[in-house]
Each structure stands twice: as C-alpha cells, then as structure tokens.
XYZ file of C-alpha atoms in Angstrom:
672
model
C 34.357 -5.228 5.804
C 31.728 -1.834 5.697
C 31.346 -0.791 9.585
C 28.844 1.908 9.481
C 27.055 3.284 6.664
C 28.128 7.144 6.809
C 25.730 10.049 5.781
C 27.904 12.981 5.815
C 26.324 16.592 6.083
C 27.505 19.454 7.024
C 26.098 22.931 6.611
C 28.106 26.045 7.665
C 26.857 29.364 9.099
C 28.433 33.043 8.648
C 30.019 34.384 11.096
C 28.999 36.105 14.085
C 31.466 37.890 16.431
C 32.306 35.888 19.961
C 31.647 37.774 23.421
C 29.912 37.547 26.324
C 26.411 36.336 25.350
C 26.577 35.664 21.815
C 27.158 32.050 19.396
C 30.053 31.068 17.224
C 29.805 30.938 13.926
C 29.760 26.787 13.352
C 29.094 23.848 11.862
C 27.733 20.709 12.193
C 28.712 16.997 9.928
C 28.532 13.537 11.970
C 28.177 9.869 10.654
C 24.672 8.920 10.589
C 23.828 5.151 11.044
C 20.964 3.343 9.451
C 18.719 0.704 11.910
C 16.539 -2.207 10.802
C 12.944 -0.525 11.507
C 11.893 -4.457 12.131
C 14.789 -4.029 15.510
C 12.843 -1.075 16.770
C 9.570 -1.708 18.153
C 6.212 0.483 17.307
C 4.911 -0.057 20.907
C 4.942 3.006 23.101
C 4.486 0.955 26.185
C 8.392 -0.423 25.528
C 11.652 0.872 27.101
C 14.536 1.069 24.143
C 17.378 2.348 23.657
C 19.548 3.521 21.251
C 23.722 4.708 21.984
C 23.386 8.139 20.253
C 25.907 7.962 16.959
C 28.707 10.030 16.999
C 28.246 13.798 16.147
C 31.079 16.358 15.507
C 30.531 20.219 15.652
C 33.259 22.666 14.139
C 33.052 26.004 15.297
C 34.599 29.047 12.370
C 35.898 30.750 15.299
C 35.803 28.967 18.175
C 36.227 30.271 22.171
C 38.999 32.008 23.223
C 40.764 33.211 26.893
C 43.406 35.755 27.771
C 46.364 34.899 29.722
C 45.486 33.058 33.189
C 42.204 33.336 32.026
C 38.926 30.649 31.173
C 35.819 30.942 29.031
C 33.192 29.024 29.568
C 30.702 27.739 26.648
C 28.289 25.369 25.689
C 27.264 22.721 22.843
C 23.284 21.783 23.200
C 21.804 18.957 20.339
C 18.622 18.684 20.063
C 16.522 15.789 18.472
C 14.133 16.182 15.846
C 12.842 14.814 12.755
C 9.874 12.014 12.775
C 8.130 10.973 15.872
C 9.323 12.500 19.084
C 12.412 10.372 19.767
C 13.913 11.967 23.375
C 17.079 11.671 24.847
C 17.710 9.085 27.711
C 18.474 10.445 31.413
C 21.793 8.854 31.242
C 24.828 11.287 31.174
C 27.437 11.325 28.933
C 31.177 11.570 30.438
C 34.050 13.082 29.289
C 35.818 9.269 28.174
C 32.858 9.920 25.008
C 34.255 13.219 24.289
C 36.906 14.604 21.692
C 38.410 18.050 20.599
C 40.428 18.735 17.829
C 42.207 21.478 15.854
C 40.798 20.707 12.726
C 43.242 23.376 10.775
C 46.425 22.574 12.979
C 47.277 18.501 11.748
C 43.899 17.435 13.369
C 45.961 18.233 17.511
C 44.303 16.574 20.083
C 42.485 19.622 22.791
C 42.716 17.737 25.914
C 39.128 17.059 27.437
C 39.238 16.362 31.297
C 36.714 15.709 33.494
C 35.154 18.916 36.281
C 37.215 16.907 39.064
C 40.343 18.353 36.787
C 39.072 22.181 36.045
C 41.573 22.965 38.761
C 44.382 21.095 38.002
C 45.289 22.511 34.403
C 49.062 22.749 35.380
C 50.926 25.881 34.836
C 51.135 27.467 31.157
C 49.273 24.522 30.391
C 45.908 24.430 28.746
C 42.801 22.482 28.173
C 38.809 22.019 27.865
C 37.077 20.856 31.127
C 33.430 19.363 30.783
C 32.281 21.411 33.495
C 28.483 19.160 33.185
C 26.635 17.865 30.848
C 22.352 18.890 31.393
C 19.898 15.822 30.766
C 16.602 17.127 30.838
C 16.203 16.253 34.471
C 18.859 18.956 35.475
C 18.276 21.404 32.539
C 17.195 24.950 33.435
C 14.380 25.441 35.533
C 13.148 28.581 35.159
C 13.339 28.394 31.315
C 12.926 24.770 30.780
C 10.397 23.455 33.173
C 7.259 24.103 30.846
C 8.825 23.569 27.897
C 7.174 20.459 25.403
C 10.689 19.609 23.960
C 12.631 19.730 26.803
C 13.121 16.007 26.607
C 14.923 16.367 23.067
C 17.813 18.890 24.506
C 21.206 17.463 25.751
C 23.216 20.255 26.636
C 27.089 19.608 27.031
C 29.085 23.026 29.028
C 32.682 23.786 28.556
C 35.124 25.669 30.039
C 38.219 26.392 28.241
C 40.731 26.763 31.306
C 43.963 28.727 29.650
C 46.697 29.049 32.502
C 49.698 29.958 30.234
C 50.922 33.315 29.853
C 49.763 34.265 26.378
C 45.980 34.302 25.055
C 44.615 31.398 23.399
C 41.830 30.917 20.438
C 41.046 28.070 19.290
C 38.489 29.028 16.301
C 39.622 26.106 14.591
C 37.722 23.438 17.644
C 35.712 20.460 16.335
C 34.580 18.832 18.950
C 33.369 15.018 18.460
C 30.237 13.566 20.745
C 29.784 10.020 21.755
C 33.113 9.341 20.440
C 35.985 8.192 22.081
C 38.600 10.849 24.027
C 41.880 10.574 22.472
C 43.833 11.113 25.495
C 46.585 13.893 26.408
C 47.383 16.524 23.736
C 50.883 16.285 22.292
C 52.160 19.490 22.376
C 52.605 22.454 24.734
C 50.190 24.341 25.648
C 47.841 21.227 25.302
C 49.843 18.398 26.771
C 48.767 18.360 30.434
C 50.127 15.008 31.745
C 47.173 14.777 33.776
C 46.164 11.201 34.628
C 42.602 11.537 33.121
C 43.331 11.542 29.901
C 46.819 9.863 30.046
C 44.921 6.780 31.159
C 41.487 7.644 29.927
C 40.870 3.919 28.966
C 38.139 3.180 26.423
C 34.724 4.266 26.981
C 31.736 1.855 28.267
C 28.128 1.568 27.572
C 27.236 3.501 30.979
C 29.782 6.491 29.391
C 27.299 7.512 26.057
C 24.265 9.815 25.422
C 21.190 7.079 24.608
C 18.515 7.906 22.305
C 15.115 6.593 23.527
C 11.348 6.919 22.961
C 12.053 5.219 19.424
C 8.222 4.030 19.016
C 7.065 6.599 17.264
C 10.140 7.552 15.507
C 9.884 4.215 13.759
C 6.231 3.991 12.279
C 3.972 6.492 10.982
C 1.110 4.662 13.092
C 2.597 3.633 16.630
C 1.271 0.947 18.744
C -0.656 2.132 21.321
C -2.038 -0.435 23.387
C -1.132 -4.798 23.787
C 1.977 -6.173 23.259
C 2.492 -6.410 20.003
C 5.739 -4.759 18.406
C 4.041 -3.508 15.010
C 4.447 -4.690 11.759
C 6.366 -3.208 8.449
C 5.265 -4.701 5.491
C 7.277 -5.233 1.885
C 8.806 -1.810 0.421
C 9.209 -3.452 -3.329
C 5.638 -4.322 -3.376
C 4.430 -0.655 -2.393
C 2.480 -1.662 1.116
C 5.974 -1.041 3.163
C 6.571 2.426 4.991
C 9.415 4.463 3.755
C 12.459 5.588 5.638
C 12.108 7.423 8.766
C 14.451 9.753 10.724
C 15.695 11.343 13.688
C 17.437 14.518 13.332
C 19.826 16.641 15.420
C 20.250 20.693 15.522
C 23.882 21.764 16.759
C 23.357 24.782 19.201
C 26.327 26.946 20.785
C 26.491 29.402 23.175
C 29.292 31.560 24.866
C 29.077 33.302 28.430
C 31.368 34.638 30.550
C 31.748 32.781 34.001
C 30.468 30.018 35.631
C 26.517 28.294 35.149
C 26.172 29.217 31.050
C 22.335 28.514 30.584
C 22.658 28.546 26.995
C 20.103 29.241 24.757
C 17.476 29.076 27.120
C 18.522 32.702 27.605
C 17.147 33.589 24.734
C 20.237 35.059 23.510
C 21.389 34.576 19.557
C 21.301 31.351 18.720
C 23.643 29.836 16.018
C 21.263 26.335 15.572
C 22.496 23.887 12.574
C 20.415 20.681 11.544
C 21.126 17.594 10.352
C 18.477 15.787 8.268
C 19.132 11.793 8.475
C 20.788 11.876 12.321
C 19.329 8.485 12.840
C 17.743 6.377 9.661
C 15.040 3.455 10.289
C 14.321 1.240 7.109
C 13.042 -2.228 6.596
C 15.714 -4.405 5.915
C 14.007 -7.423 5.566
C 11.089 -8.267 2.511
C 8.354 -11.444 2.921
C 6.845 -11.836 -0.895
C 3.800 -13.967 -2.083
C 2.710 -14.527 -5.047
C 0.787 -17.272 -7.041
C 3.843 -18.269 -9.474
C 3.056 -21.370 -10.984
C 0.449 -22.509 -9.203
C -2.294 -23.247 -12.021
C -5.471 -22.811 -11.292
C -7.815 -25.760 -10.403
C -11.790 -27.412 -10.726
C -13.412 -28.999 -8.466
C -14.811 -32.749 -10.134
C -18.734 -33.022 -10.126
C -18.474 -36.752 -10.281
C -17.298 -36.508 -6.665
C -20.542 -34.412 -5.730
C -17.474 -31.347 -6.021
C -15.626 -32.856 -2.812
C -12.817 -33.611 -4.334
C -10.285 -31.784 -7.456
C -9.814 -32.788 -11.268
C -6.958 -33.290 -12.564
C -5.801 -31.027 -15.584
C -5.076 -31.413 -18.488
C -1.359 -32.199 -18.838
C -1.240 -32.441 -15.010
C 2.479 -33.131 -13.258
C 3.053 -35.520 -11.649
C 2.479 -35.083 -7.648
C -0.660 -33.091 -8.319
C -3.694 -34.732 -6.349
C -7.266 -34.711 -5.737
C -6.990 -33.336 -2.307
C -4.066 -31.312 -2.315
C -3.498 -27.877 -4.301
C -0.991 -25.429 -4.749
C -1.844 -22.113 -3.971
C 1.469 -20.220 -4.620
C 4.850 -19.457 -3.101
C 6.373 -17.911 -0.283
C 9.699 -16.045 -0.244
C 11.900 -14.543 2.052
C 14.709 -12.214 0.824
C 16.899 -9.648 2.235
C 16.716 -6.121 0.830
C 19.618 -4.368 -1.079
C 20.731 -1.935 2.108
C 22.858 -2.327 5.266
C 21.167 -1.818 8.440
C 21.808 -2.298 11.817
C 20.609 -4.561 14.966
C 19.735 -2.560 18.086
C 23.985 -2.979 19.176
C 25.008 -0.983 16.015
C 27.348 -3.710 15.580
C 28.138 -5.953 12.334
C 26.759 -8.559 11.057
C 24.145 -6.263 9.616
C 20.146 -7.722 10.597
C 19.028 -9.962 7.705
C 18.100 -12.802 7.144
C 20.669 -15.670 7.511
C 22.250 -19.055 9.175
C 20.590 -19.207 12.563
C 17.720 -17.396 12.361
C 15.742 -20.512 13.385
C 17.943 -21.654 16.200
C 15.170 -20.716 18.887
C 17.350 -18.322 20.362
C 15.192 -14.891 21.724
C 16.608 -11.377 22.244
C 19.360 -11.512 19.895
C 20.890 -8.055 19.311
C 23.578 -9.507 17.169
C 22.140 -9.192 13.369
C 20.624 -12.288 13.626
C 16.065 -12.132 12.933
C 14.705 -14.087 16.302
C 12.255 -15.722 13.901
C 9.532 -17.010 16.016
C 6.664 -18.386 13.512
C 5.250 -17.889 10.164
C 1.292 -16.866 9.900
C -0.654 -17.063 6.071
C -3.210 -15.733 5.741
C -6.130 -15.946 2.768
C -9.751 -15.001 1.594
C -11.811 -16.963 -0.409
C -14.162 -15.448 -2.403
C -16.893 -18.280 -1.360
C -14.861 -19.880 1.577
C -12.943 -23.068 2.072
C -14.413 -26.430 2.397
C -14.698 -28.479 5.760
C -12.125 -30.122 6.993
C -9.178 -27.586 4.801
C -6.024 -26.932 6.119
C -3.171 -24.526 4.562
C 0.558 -25.665 3.956
C 3.728 -25.149 3.001
C 6.040 -27.436 0.820
C 8.951 -28.187 -0.827
C 7.063 -29.243 -4.163
C 5.684 -27.169 -6.675
C 2.862 -29.364 -7.209
C 2.489 -29.928 -3.630
C 3.130 -33.278 -3.963
C 2.064 -35.336 -0.486
C 5.620 -37.442 -0.635
C 7.459 -34.139 -0.509
C 8.423 -32.350 2.466
C 5.292 -30.893 3.300
C 3.818 -28.951 6.801
C 0.396 -28.523 7.263
C -0.067 -25.112 9.990
C -2.678 -25.045 12.737
C -5.722 -23.900 10.376
C -8.688 -21.462 12.033
C -11.289 -20.093 10.016
C -13.651 -16.629 10.367
C -16.494 -17.009 11.275
C -18.252 -16.747 8.112
C -15.876 -19.529 6.567
C -14.086 -17.073 4.136
C -10.855 -16.543 6.104
C -7.869 -19.391 6.631
C -5.361 -17.984 9.295
C -2.362 -21.017 9.033
C 0.409 -20.977 12.010
C 3.754 -22.760 11.143
C 5.529 -23.005 14.751
C 9.300 -22.991 14.798
C 9.503 -26.696 14.687
C 7.949 -26.528 11.197
C 9.885 -23.711 10.129
C 12.985 -25.617 10.614
C 11.696 -28.791 8.559
C 10.810 -26.924 5.702
C 13.159 -24.212 5.411
C 16.155 -25.326 7.316
C 19.374 -26.414 5.055
C 19.674 -29.571 4.326
C 21.691 -31.946 7.059
C 22.189 -28.725 9.329
C 19.188 -28.749 11.919
C 21.488 -26.810 13.879
C 22.270 -24.443 11.255
C 18.512 -23.649 9.966
C 17.881 -20.210 8.469
C 15.345 -18.526 6.078
C 18.195 -17.536 3.922
C 20.777 -20.561 5.193
C 24.061 -19.555 3.352
C 26.590 -22.169 4.989
C 26.445 -25.045 6.414
C 27.704 -26.512 9.998
C 30.199 -28.091 7.696
C 30.508 -24.326 6.644
C 29.732 -26.339 3.254
C 27.333 -24.310 0.862
C 23.742 -25.342 1.688
C 20.680 -25.282 -0.080
C 18.240 -23.567 1.307
C 14.615 -24.577 1.984
C 15.726 -28.087 0.722
C 15.016 -27.408 -2.800
C 17.217 -27.862 -5.736
C 15.079 -26.776 -8.410
C 16.509 -23.740 -10.323
C 14.502 -20.543 -9.738
C 12.879 -21.738 -6.581
C 15.609 -22.169 -4.344
C 14.706 -18.545 -1.796
C 10.879 -20.198 -1.752
C 8.792 -22.495 -0.285
C 5.032 -23.140 -1.588
C 1.671 -22.468 -0.084
C -0.994 -25.719 -0.293
C -4.219 -26.699 0.740
C -5.401 -29.821 1.546
C -9.263 -30.950 1.472
C -10.690 -33.966 3.175
C -12.515 -35.347 -0.044
C -15.540 -35.796 1.611
C -16.854 -31.923 2.159
C -18.082 -29.708 -0.927
C -15.821 -27.679 -1.780
C -16.796 -24.078 -2.859
C -15.525 -22.962 -6.100
C -13.584 -19.629 -5.591
C -10.818 -17.176 -6.271
C -7.973 -17.072 -3.506
C -6.789 -13.365 -2.649
C -5.224 -10.666 -0.359
C -3.090 -13.492 0.665
C -0.624 -12.308 2.903
C 2.264 -13.750 4.902
C 3.910 -12.702 8.775
C 6.931 -13.635 10.122
C 6.846 -13.277 13.963
C 9.522 -12.644 16.182
C 10.804 -14.148 19.079
C 11.961 -11.697 20.893
C 10.491 -9.201 23.565
C 11.205 -6.857 27.039
C 9.497 -8.096 29.555
C 5.811 -9.096 27.795
C 5.661 -6.812 24.865
C 7.789 -7.253 21.763
C 10.793 -5.818 20.998
C 11.259 -6.377 16.820
C 8.688 -6.085 14.946
C 6.712 -8.456 12.622
C 7.672 -8.713 8.621
C 4.721 -9.250 6.082
C 4.182 -9.236 2.414
C 2.024 -7.495 0.695
C -2.004 -9.233 0.027
C -1.765 -10.944 -3.210
C -3.907 -13.249 -5.038
C -3.468 -17.022 -5.392
C -4.578 -20.149 -7.444
C -7.858 -20.100 -8.219
C -10.648 -22.656 -8.014
C -13.526 -23.123 -9.853
C -16.460 -24.993 -11.637
C -14.696 -24.340 -15.099
C -17.905 -21.739 -16.163
C -16.050 -19.784 -18.398
C -18.688 -18.529 -21.547
C -17.927 -16.791 -24.693
C -20.990 -14.642 -25.821
C -20.025 -14.913 -29.485
C -22.487 -13.178 -31.125
C -23.640 -9.776 -28.961
C -23.632 -7.276 -30.080
C -24.569 -3.881 -28.947
C -26.331 -1.580 -30.371
C -27.236 2.555 -30.544
C -29.916 3.830 -28.136
C -31.922 4.829 -31.057
C -31.907 1.544 -32.915
C -34.635 -0.584 -33.469
C -32.229 -3.472 -32.596
C -31.679 -5.280 -29.227
C -29.409 -8.015 -27.928
C -30.692 -9.682 -24.921
C -28.837 -12.358 -23.136
C -30.572 -15.137 -20.907
C -29.039 -17.121 -18.430
C -29.661 -20.075 -16.805
C -28.826 -21.599 -13.336
C -29.669 -24.905 -14.573
C -27.354 -26.196 -10.471
C -30.235 -27.939 -8.232
C -28.587 -26.674 -5.177
C -25.844 -23.846 -6.039
C -26.581 -20.202 -6.264
C -24.140 -18.827 -9.183
C -22.566 -15.054 -8.876
C -22.746 -14.328 -12.879
C -19.996 -11.938 -14.115
C -19.685 -10.246 -17.396
C -16.651 -8.721 -19.214
C -15.728 -7.856 -22.862
C -13.013 -9.602 -24.786
C -13.136 -6.733 -27.650
C -12.159 -7.129 -30.999
C -8.376 -5.471 -30.536
C -7.828 -8.035 -28.091
C -7.769 -6.782 -24.923
C -9.613 -7.520 -21.811
C -12.324 -4.896 -21.581
C -13.945 -4.012 -18.142
C -16.180 -6.154 -16.195
C -18.664 -6.037 -13.798
C -20.942 -8.424 -11.594
C -24.031 -8.771 -12.902
C -26.255 -10.348 -10.597
C -26.602 -13.534 -8.007
C -28.175 -16.247 -9.287
C -30.535 -18.611 -7.316
C -30.876 -22.712 -8.604
C -32.638 -23.106 -11.099
C -33.145 -19.679 -12.025
C -33.120 -17.876 -15.232
C -32.853 -14.062 -15.880
C -32.915 -11.874 -18.874
C -30.300 -8.790 -19.458
C -30.761 -6.474 -22.311
C -27.081 -4.977 -24.259
C -28.477 -1.277 -22.919
C -28.875 -2.998 -19.636
C -25.297 -4.757 -19.303
C -23.719 -1.136 -21.170
C -24.866 0.702 -18.489
C -23.454 -1.519 -15.850
C -20.358 -1.562 -17.064
C -20.472 2.372 -17.481
C -21.528 2.982 -13.973
C -20.484 -0.381 -12.215
C -17.583 -1.697 -14.109
C -13.874 -1.963 -13.473
C -10.944 -2.251 -15.037
C -8.844 -5.051 -15.411
C -5.169 -5.473 -14.081
C -4.650 -7.479 -17.415
C -5.836 -5.283 -20.114
C -3.544 -4.937 -22.575
C -3.519 -1.385 -23.813
C -4.524 1.321 -21.481
C -7.738 3.220 -21.903
C -9.146 0.055 -24.036
C -11.781 -0.997 -21.637
C -15.158 -0.571 -23.444
C -17.015 -2.477 -25.798
C -16.074 -0.812 -29.557
C -12.262 -1.414 -30.851
C -10.642 1.213 -33.315
C -8.763 1.146 -36.651
C -8.235 -1.913 -38.424
C -11.445 -3.588 -35.665
C -13.417 -0.661 -35.878
C -16.485 -2.879 -37.509
C -15.990 -5.841 -35.276
C -17.905 -6.095 -31.979
C -16.768 -7.440 -28.755
C -17.657 -10.413 -27.491
C -19.262 -10.916 -23.829
C -17.549 -13.530 -21.484
C -20.198 -14.910 -18.858
C -18.292 -16.526 -16.249
C -19.303 -17.603 -12.740
C -16.719 -18.295 -9.628
C -19.421 -20.892 -7.343
C -21.593 -22.426 -10.012
C -20.703 -25.920 -11.180
C -23.462 -25.150 -14.409
C -24.909 -22.662 -16.230
C -26.502 -21.897 -20.065
C -26.450 -18.783 -21.637
C -28.657 -18.130 -24.930
C -28.572 -14.554 -26.492
C -31.287 -13.196 -29.079
C -31.363 -10.264 -31.729
C -34.261 -8.661 -31.471
C -36.417 -5.369 -33.903
C -38.805 -3.969 -32.225
C -40.368 -2.350 -35.272
C -40.868 -5.796 -37.057
C -40.964 -8.121 -33.904
C -38.915 -10.296 -35.151
C -36.376 -12.411 -32.690
C -33.772 -14.822 -33.898
C -32.045 -17.063 -31.355
C -28.130 -16.910 -32.419
C -27.236 -19.019 -29.492
C -26.316 -22.149 -31.851
C -23.070 -19.827 -33.282
C -21.577 -20.333 -29.945
C -19.942 -23.956 -30.304
C -20.727 -26.218 -27.499
C -23.243 -25.021 -25.404
C -20.401 -24.321 -22.623
C -21.137 -28.023 -20.853
C -19.954 -28.913 -16.983
C -19.995 -32.895 -15.633
C -22.694 -31.772 -13.492
C -24.879 -31.174 -16.460
C -24.209 -34.589 -18.697
C -21.548 -36.936 -17.513
C -20.944 -37.217 -21.488
C -20.191 -33.920 -21.671
C -16.373 -32.600 -20.871
C -14.791 -29.292 -19.926
C -12.976 -29.375 -22.808
C -15.351 -28.391 -24.680
C -15.953 -24.927 -23.091
C -15.352 -22.015 -25.669
C -13.629 -19.639 -22.878
C -10.303 -20.742 -21.969
C -10.193 -18.632 -18.495
C -12.472 -16.777 -16.672
C -12.803 -13.022 -15.681
C -9.751 -11.261 -16.078
C -9.831 -9.046 -13.259
C-alpha cells in the first residue's frame, strides 16, 4: 500500500564561496504531504498540530573544517504559503536529524547531541546538533520585532574534525524530521559513541510540529464560536481548491560559537518548496433531483394532498413525495488524517460507530442536516426524511428528521442523528460495522451500502417530503437544497473536523398544473399597426398567482423567461406584446435548459425564420388560470380573439370536476 503521497521539489542554486559569514550553495527537496482539509478545523481558537513532514537539504559545496578544528553553520526552515501557519514551540532533537554523503554512496555522517560536543574521539569526525532555535528562543536582538518570527525554525550545527587532515563534506545532505540512522560505518565517521550506536526510534516528543493551521486550510477561517468550519463539493463547484504550506530553506556558515544565521543580514542562500503540506477536500456530498418526478396538489382535497401522476409507480402515495437524492463519495485522492498514517481519511467502515475524536482515517460522522428552500413555503406539519425507496414508499426503510422551519416558512431544516443514519445508511446485517460507504460487513462478506439493491442506486439515499393531508400544500419549487455531514470530533468545546456540504441544488417541484401555451402569440414591429394583447385571469377565490412567461421558440429552444406579475384572486390583467418584449429584454433570464447558446429571443432564424415563437404562461402558486389573447389593429380598430386555437382552455380540476389537467396544452412549466 502506498504510505505517503510524494511531492518532489528541487531547486539548485549557483555556487557561492564558503567562508566565515557566508552562505553555501545548496538545494532543497522533500516529500510533501497531502492532508484532508476536513481533518483540520478552520476555527482560529483551536490548537491543532501536525508532525512536520520530512525535508532534506543538500549542499553543493558543504561545510569544511581544518585538521583539529571545527566549523559552525546552520540551516533555517521558514514556513510560508497560504494562511499563517507557525512552528510549534516543541524543540526537535538530534534523533530526528540524519546526515549523508550523497555522492559517496549515501554514507552516514553521524549527528550527535550537544552533550557529545567534547566527546568526539581522536581521529574521528562528526556533526553535532548544538541547538535548535524555536521562536521563543530566537535571536533576541534581531527577531524580537519580526512579525514572521514564529515561521522560523533554526538548526545550529558544528562540524567537529578531530583528525589530522582537513575535512570537506561538500555533498552533505541533511534530513530533518526523519530518523537518525546512527553511527557512521567507516572512518572518520565511526565514532562508536553510545548516543548514536543506540540512538533508538524517534518518538513524538522528538519531532518539529506545525501549528496554527486554521488560516492555512480555509481562505475564510472561523473567527468566533465553536464551529469547525465547512468545506463544499469541489467537483460541483462550491468547494475550496488546494491550499498549501510552503517551506523555505536557508543556510549560513560562520566561525566559532553562537552562529546567528540570516538574522544578521549576511548573504542568504534561500530555497523554496512550494508544496510542503497540501490541504485538499477528501470527501464529497452531492444532492440532485435524480429520478424524482414533479408532483401536483389535488384540488379535490382542497390542495391538502397530492395527485398520483400518470404512470405512477407502486409505492407512491398522496402524502409522500420524493424530492431527490443525497449521495456520499470519496474523491479520487489519498489524503491523510492528522496522524499522518494510512488508512487515508475516507468514508468507510465504522464511520457510524459513534466513537468520537478519531484520527485514524475514520470520518467521525455525528449527524446529517438537509436544508431545502420552497418558493412558496411548506405545508403545516410537513417533514423531511430519507428512504431506501426511489419513490419514498412508506413500506421501505425510512427515517424522518427533526424538521424545523424558518420564520417565513420557506426554508425547512431536517436533522438526522447518528442512530437514524445507522438505520438508513448502514450495511444490512452489520449494525456494528455501519459506514457511509460500507464495503465489508463484520463477517468479512461484501455488504450492500444503504440497504439498497437496485442497480445504480447503491451509493445514495432518497430525500422525501411527508405532508399531513389536512393542511394546504403550497405549490412550490424546491431549490437550494444542501446536505451537510457534521463530525463528532472536538478539542475542548471546539470542533476539530470540518463538516462537508453539498452544493445548492434544485429538487423535484410541486405545482398546480398551470402550464399554458399561447399558440397564436405574435410580437409585431414597434411601428406596426398590429398589436397582440394577452389577458391573464386568476379565477381562484383564494390563491394569489405568480405569473411567469417564457418564449418557446419555433426552432425548439427554450427562450428567455421573466416574471410578469403577481395576480390576486379573481383579478385579471392585460399585457401587450410590446410590454412583454420590454420585460424580456430588461429583466428576462436565460434558461439553463436552452438548446443552443444565444438563441434566447422571440425570433428564430434559418428554416424557422418566418415562424413565430409561442408564449408559455405558468404559475407555481396558482391552481387555476385562464389566458386569452387578442390581435388588435390600431388603424382599423379590428379586434380578433384568437384564444380558441389554444386548445382546451388550460383547465384545472379546481375550475371544474369534469375537466382534467391531462387536457392542458403545455407539458412542463417554465424551464429555468
């Protein structure tokens, strides 16, 4: 199994002379890490740390020391990139530093602790890690007022040469935040000192740490409260892109003790790795209408129930309707949890086990929220749920969220707890091994996610709406639907794993069947004696109608659409073709369902140039409308009503129990 995503960066610098008070030519390369953005809180009040990834720094003309002499030098690592990540105050030890001769078979150069600076045997040589300057102990004079001082981490070394000949290690490669390999194998690097012959495995307290991650992972961090922040669906266009912490390597060589490095203003050899730690969104939540069908309210029940559509499927009822689907998936990338170990952070087995604060790749799912807007509000007593049935069959496995509504009644928010998620999303027969994308049951057999067996539907659950049957159901478009997975992970009271949200999506609609095509509509030139007038009548006694119009072009494209007006009960209004054309030009919107870009107006071209568009009149809130249209000649005063050619007067059951919505001329409402 791949254990680390590799991101290699190497930049070579021109040669510089080595000497007291100068920099050495070098290059930097390191294995960068990709960490799941969700595993890092965006709340600035939280303290989270990551073990800094291994970084190697290779000299092109490294340090040298005369016989029986020493040479001091340092390497400083400076964080940068997105946000303002900092080094933690923990001081790295010699156990995490390695040194090699990269042009000499990668021979080990021993790195000793400062306690052994005077213990290098005769005729031997070694590097000694004299100290590590972290921001609390950086150069007081030069760094005290430096705003970026917490981005600096300085390793101070001494090359100790106790041999009778000069030593130059021009091909020195230093590896930081790795594992000290121990003593050298051959003279003069085989010191036989216990500190390196028995160095042992570096522990958590030996490594450098990176902290202040909130501003690095999200462009807009959480500045107050306890929320961990949120990330959207990258593929659907509402998620955040890659964020990066960079590291710059600098070296400095100086004679004697107390090398201060780049803070003294000497020449700097500075090398950048632009992808030291990368943060990417690992998970995806998606909502869509899917196989859900638009439904209508039933005027024979005072619009308190739903009609069953033509060709309705078994399981459909007059009190429940499918709105769409919610889907959970892993993005095609491998990103670590905060332990920086595999398995990677992904939806999988045990995500619904209720164990909080895991850093082992499990997604600590705590709850799911689904929020839906309705253009004209929801029925009193309505509830939002999830089902294993595409039509929300009450006989199928179904859970109903705790549903609340905004003060205006136009936004419903349904909350699903962990037990409900386990019911609807867990694998069949494996209650102890539930998972949003459960691949293996407790028995080891392949499990079916979501309890669903229908082909092509095993990676999603179906979103449902239930009504009481005793309250008016407003006819609405259900839109801006967002599903959010919240995590059961916190440090103190502050959330430590970001939630994942879907992008806002339209779902199935609920209407009264008012979709009217004015077949004989014509727009005449402005200087013509002819005009077309459209008269819209709201023959409802109780319901205000929102009246919309759309061009249905002769070439088959959906043209622009615009809201004409709100029409009170029993009211009627005239509009001329000139007024409609002006509204389309100034306020009309382009249909996302159009066939060809740019073909949005009234007139068609080519084979359809002499055929006029028809006008579609629609209402989402009304359950009945009448539309008449007239041709008027201002010069001759000729008036012709041409409504009769429009078909069966756009009838609705509220108008007459003998008429049927099946007789309507148009098949759909406004295509937005």
